[in-house]
Short mmCIF file of N, CA and C in Angstrom, two decimals:
data_model
loop_
_atom_site.label_atom_id
_atom_site.label_comp_id
_atom_site.label_asym_id
_atom_site.label_seq_id
_atom_site.Cartn_x
_atom_site.Cartn_y
_atom_site.Cartn_z
N UNK A 1 54.23 187.70 22.41
CA UNK A 1 54.43 186.00 22.34
C UNK A 1 53.08 185.56 21.61
N UNK A 2 53.18 184.92 20.95
CA UNK A 2 51.42 184.82 20.23
C UNK A 2 51.14 183.46 21.22
N UNK A 3 52.46 182.19 21.55
CA UNK A 3 51.26 181.44 22.74
C UNK A 3 50.80 181.98 23.90
N UNK A 4 51.59 183.21 24.60
CA UNK A 4 51.55 183.65 25.92
C UNK A 4 50.11 184.03 26.14
N UNK A 5 49.19 183.91 25.34
CA UNK A 5 47.03 184.10 25.64
C UNK A 5 46.61 182.48 26.02
N UNK A 6 46.66 182.26 27.11
CA UNK A 6 45.82 180.60 26.98
C UNK A 6 45.19 179.85 26.46
N UNK A 7 44.03 180.74 25.84
CA UNK A 7 43.20 180.09 25.11
C UNK A 7 43.91 179.52 23.71
N UNK A 8 44.70 180.94 22.69
CA UNK A 8 45.61 180.45 21.60
C UNK A 8 46.85 179.49 22.09
N UNK A 9 46.47 178.92 23.08
CA UNK A 9 48.18 177.39 23.59
C UNK A 9 46.81 176.33 23.19
N UNK A 10 45.95 176.98 24.57
CA UNK A 10 44.51 175.22 24.21
C UNK A 10 44.49 175.25 23.19
N UNK A 11 43.92 176.31 22.10
CA UNK A 11 43.44 176.09 20.96
C UNK A 11 44.35 175.26 19.73
N UNK A 12 45.72 175.49 19.63
CA UNK A 12 46.85 174.70 19.23
C UNK A 12 46.73 173.19 19.63
N UNK A 13 46.89 173.00 20.70
CA UNK A 13 46.98 171.49 21.59
C UNK A 13 45.96 170.88 21.27
N UNK A 14 44.69 171.64 21.52
CA UNK A 14 43.28 170.17 21.03
C UNK A 14 43.37 170.22 18.67
N UNK A 15 44.02 171.60 18.45
CA UNK A 15 44.06 171.20 16.70
C UNK A 15 44.94 170.22 16.50
N UNK A 16 46.01 169.83 17.78
CA UNK A 16 47.49 169.05 17.28
C UNK A 16 46.15 167.82 17.73
N UNK A 17 45.91 168.10 18.88
CA UNK A 17 45.23 166.48 19.39
C UNK A 17 44.02 165.97 18.38
N UNK A 18 42.87 167.03 17.84
CA UNK A 18 42.30 166.84 16.27
C UNK A 18 42.54 167.75 16.03
N UNK A 19 42.98 166.67 14.50
CA UNK A 19 43.20 168.19 13.81
C UNK A 19 42.17 167.91 12.65
N UNK A 20 41.33 168.67 12.25
CA UNK A 20 39.73 168.75 11.24
C UNK A 20 39.19 169.48 11.86
N UNK A 21 38.73 169.95 13.40
CA UNK A 21 38.74 170.60 14.10
C UNK A 21 37.14 171.70 13.57
N UNK A 22 36.73 172.03 13.90
CA UNK A 22 35.35 173.68 13.02
C UNK A 22 36.03 174.58 14.18
N UNK A 23 35.50 176.16 13.88
CA UNK A 23 35.76 176.84 15.13
C UNK A 23 34.87 175.86 16.53
N UNK A 24 33.68 175.81 15.70
CA UNK A 24 32.62 175.25 16.92
C UNK A 24 33.04 174.05 17.65
N UNK A 25 33.36 173.09 16.70
CA UNK A 25 34.01 172.30 18.04
C UNK A 25 35.18 172.27 19.05
N UNK A 26 36.28 173.15 18.73
CA UNK A 26 37.54 173.66 19.21
C UNK A 26 37.10 174.83 20.54
N UNK A 27 36.11 175.57 19.69
CA UNK A 27 34.84 176.11 20.79
C UNK A 27 34.72 175.50 22.55
N UNK A 28 33.50 174.87 21.51
CA UNK A 28 33.08 173.90 22.94
C UNK A 28 34.52 173.09 23.56
N UNK A 29 35.40 171.83 23.13
CA UNK A 29 35.77 171.38 24.19
C UNK A 29 36.57 172.65 24.93
N UNK A 30 37.17 173.81 24.33
CA UNK A 30 38.23 174.71 25.13
C UNK A 30 37.14 175.75 26.47
N UNK A 31 36.37 175.59 26.30
CA UNK A 31 34.94 176.43 26.78
C UNK A 31 34.98 178.16 27.02
N UNK A 32 35.82 178.53 25.66
CA UNK A 32 34.96 180.35 25.06
C UNK A 32 34.55 179.91 23.96
N UNK A 33 33.61 181.32 23.56
CA UNK A 33 32.88 181.22 22.94
C UNK A 33 32.90 181.27 21.98
N UNK A 34 32.79 181.28 20.67
CA UNK A 34 33.03 180.54 18.78
C UNK A 34 34.04 182.14 18.30
N UNK A 35 33.54 183.15 18.58
CA UNK A 35 33.94 184.65 18.26
C UNK A 35 35.61 184.77 18.84
N UNK A 36 35.47 184.54 20.30
CA UNK A 36 36.73 184.30 20.65
C UNK A 36 37.74 183.28 20.66
N UNK A 37 37.55 181.90 19.56
CA UNK A 37 38.09 181.46 18.91
C UNK A 37 38.56 181.55 17.58
N UNK A 38 37.58 182.08 16.75
CA UNK A 38 37.67 182.75 15.68
C UNK A 38 39.23 183.96 15.75
N UNK A 39 38.79 184.49 16.52
CA UNK A 39 39.45 185.73 16.38
C UNK A 39 41.19 185.11 16.96
N UNK A 40 41.17 183.85 17.98
CA UNK A 40 42.38 183.41 18.33
C UNK A 40 42.79 182.39 17.47
N UNK A 41 42.25 181.90 16.48
CA UNK A 41 42.82 181.02 15.15
C UNK A 41 43.34 182.30 14.06
N UNK A 42 42.49 183.24 14.43
CA UNK A 42 42.80 184.01 12.94
C UNK A 42 44.53 184.49 12.73
N UNK A 43 44.81 184.89 14.39
CA UNK A 43 45.96 185.00 15.29
C UNK A 43 46.48 184.11 14.48
N UNK A 44 46.42 182.69 15.30
CA UNK A 44 47.98 181.86 14.71
C UNK A 44 48.15 181.59 13.59
N UNK A 45 46.78 181.29 12.28
CA UNK A 45 46.88 181.91 10.85
C UNK A 45 47.81 182.77 10.65
N UNK A 46 47.71 183.92 10.84
CA UNK A 46 48.33 184.53 10.74
C UNK A 46 50.19 184.45 11.37
N UNK A 47 50.64 183.69 11.65
CA UNK A 47 51.05 183.75 12.30
C UNK A 47 52.00 182.23 11.65
N UNK A 48 51.33 181.76 10.71
CA UNK A 48 51.55 180.52 9.86
C UNK A 48 51.29 178.72 11.15
N UNK A 49 50.73 179.06 12.11
CA UNK A 49 50.95 178.02 13.38
C UNK A 49 50.16 177.04 12.36
N UNK A 50 48.06 177.54 11.75
CA UNK A 50 47.46 176.39 11.71
C UNK A 50 46.93 176.71 10.23
N UNK A 51 46.68 175.68 9.40
CA UNK A 51 45.88 176.73 7.92
C UNK A 51 44.70 176.03 8.62
N UNK A 52 43.79 176.35 7.43
CA UNK A 52 41.80 175.93 7.87
C UNK A 52 42.14 175.23 5.98
N UNK A 53 41.17 174.29 6.26
CA UNK A 53 40.40 173.70 4.56
C UNK A 53 39.14 173.87 5.12
N UNK A 54 38.62 174.40 3.39
CA UNK A 54 37.02 174.92 3.48
C UNK A 54 36.27 173.49 2.91
N UNK A 55 35.62 172.60 3.71
CA UNK A 55 34.65 171.30 2.45
C UNK A 55 33.08 171.44 2.49
N UNK A 56 32.79 171.40 1.68
CA UNK A 56 31.71 172.05 2.02
C UNK A 56 31.54 173.57 2.58
N UNK A 57 30.64 173.62 3.24
CA UNK A 57 30.61 174.41 4.38
C UNK A 57 31.03 174.85 5.36
N UNK A 58 31.92 174.70 5.36
CA UNK A 58 32.53 173.67 7.23
C UNK A 58 33.60 174.25 6.94
N UNK A 59 34.99 174.97 7.25
CA UNK A 59 35.92 175.02 7.58
C UNK A 59 36.89 174.14 9.16
N UNK A 60 37.39 174.02 8.87
CA UNK A 60 38.10 172.54 9.43
C UNK A 60 39.92 173.31 9.23
N UNK A 61 40.24 172.94 10.94
CA UNK A 61 41.02 173.61 10.74
C UNK A 61 42.63 172.22 11.04
N UNK A 62 43.62 172.90 11.25
CA UNK A 62 44.70 171.75 11.90
C UNK A 62 46.53 172.67 11.86
N UNK A 63 46.81 172.51 13.53
CA UNK A 63 47.97 173.05 13.19
C UNK A 63 49.04 172.28 11.93
N UNK A 64 49.56 173.10 11.65
CA UNK A 64 51.33 172.99 10.34
C UNK A 64 52.16 172.01 10.90
N UNK A 65 52.21 171.14 10.31
CA UNK A 65 53.71 170.44 10.23
C UNK A 65 53.83 169.96 11.70
N UNK A 66 55.32 169.64 11.71
CA UNK A 66 55.79 169.55 12.49
C UNK A 66 56.99 170.49 12.98
N UNK A 67 56.23 172.01 12.34
CA UNK A 67 56.78 172.93 12.91
C UNK A 67 56.92 173.07 14.84
N UNK A 68 55.50 172.63 14.58
CA UNK A 68 55.31 172.78 16.22
C UNK A 68 55.57 173.00 17.18
N UNK A 69 56.98 171.58 17.41
CA UNK A 69 57.48 171.31 18.62
C UNK A 69 58.38 172.46 18.36
N UNK A 70 58.83 172.78 17.14
CA UNK A 70 60.76 173.84 17.28
C UNK A 70 59.75 175.46 18.35
N UNK A 71 58.78 175.23 17.81
CA UNK A 71 58.30 177.16 17.59
C UNK A 71 57.63 176.73 19.20
N UNK A 72 57.30 175.84 19.94
CA UNK A 72 56.75 175.75 21.17
C UNK A 72 57.80 176.09 21.94
N UNK A 73 59.39 175.13 22.00
CA UNK A 73 60.36 175.09 22.35
C UNK A 73 60.66 176.55 22.18
N UNK A 74 60.50 176.89 21.08
CA UNK A 74 61.39 178.93 21.53
C UNK A 74 60.67 179.37 22.29
N UNK A 75 59.56 179.56 21.57
CA UNK A 75 58.43 180.53 22.50
C UNK A 75 57.78 180.57 23.74
N UNK A 76 57.31 179.36 23.99
CA UNK A 76 57.46 178.75 25.62
C UNK A 76 58.01 178.58 26.88
N UNK A 77 59.25 177.79 26.23
CA UNK A 77 60.10 177.13 26.99
C UNK A 77 61.72 178.11 26.78
N UNK A 78 61.57 178.90 25.46
CA UNK A 78 62.65 179.82 25.47
C UNK A 78 63.83 179.67 24.72
N UNK A 79 63.96 178.26 24.12
CA UNK A 79 65.05 177.28 23.99
C UNK A 79 65.55 177.92 23.28
N UNK A 80 66.90 178.44 23.33
CA UNK A 80 67.98 178.88 21.42
C UNK A 80 68.86 177.09 20.74
N UNK A 81 69.18 177.36 19.83
CA UNK A 81 69.71 176.50 19.08
C UNK A 81 70.88 176.86 19.37
N UNK A 82 71.86 175.55 19.23
CA UNK A 82 73.21 175.80 20.18
C UNK A 82 74.09 176.49 18.27
N UNK A 83 75.15 177.75 18.83
CA UNK A 83 76.81 177.51 17.82
C UNK A 83 76.95 176.28 17.30
N UNK A 84 77.54 176.89 16.75
CA UNK A 84 78.35 175.64 16.34
C UNK A 84 80.29 175.25 17.56
N UNK A 85 80.02 176.21 18.56
CA UNK A 85 80.95 176.03 19.51
C UNK A 85 80.67 175.37 20.62
N UNK A 86 79.12 176.33 20.72
CA UNK A 86 78.47 176.12 21.49
C UNK A 86 78.76 174.19 21.22
N UNK A 87 77.81 173.52 20.30
CA UNK A 87 78.29 172.33 19.96
C UNK A 87 80.21 171.38 19.92
N UNK A 88 80.41 172.03 20.23
CA UNK A 88 82.04 171.76 20.44
C UNK A 88 82.22 171.05 21.79
N UNK A 89 81.34 172.08 21.66
CA UNK A 89 82.13 172.15 24.10
C UNK A 89 80.83 170.84 24.26
N UNK A 90 79.65 170.85 24.31
CA UNK A 90 79.30 170.06 24.50
C UNK A 90 80.12 168.53 23.91
N UNK A 91 80.53 168.60 22.93
CA UNK A 91 80.81 167.11 22.81
C UNK A 91 82.45 166.57 22.75
N UNK A 92 82.58 167.43 24.27
CA UNK A 92 83.91 167.05 24.98
C UNK A 92 84.23 168.28 25.63
N UNK A 93 82.41 167.96 27.28
CA UNK A 93 83.13 168.31 27.94
C UNK A 93 83.72 168.24 29.27
N UNK A 94 84.14 169.13 29.96
CA UNK A 94 85.31 169.39 30.90
C UNK A 94 85.11 168.74 32.11
N UNK A 95 85.70 168.32 32.35
CA UNK A 95 85.49 167.75 34.04
C UNK A 95 86.46 168.37 34.65
N UNK A 96 86.47 168.46 36.31
CA UNK A 96 87.61 168.62 37.48
C UNK A 96 87.33 167.71 38.60
N UNK A 97 88.88 167.10 38.42
CA UNK A 97 88.29 165.31 39.74
C UNK A 97 89.17 166.18 41.08
#
């Protein structure tokens, strides 16, 4: 699982809180080396979690869109989608007295 690594999870949280951060800023904030941060960010970017923008000589990173909440629910908490049958069961709960 991509976010099972605590550094990647902390990087995602940090990029979400402070979009546009550089690798150096992110590494400093979560207490890891720039090399470790770069490797983790590369994996996150390859999986579509993070995007980068080069401004001059600096590269800035941010979490991609609102999909983060959806993916966190799936990857960390293990929430699945309800099927249409599940939705109808929840719409009319059965009670016993």
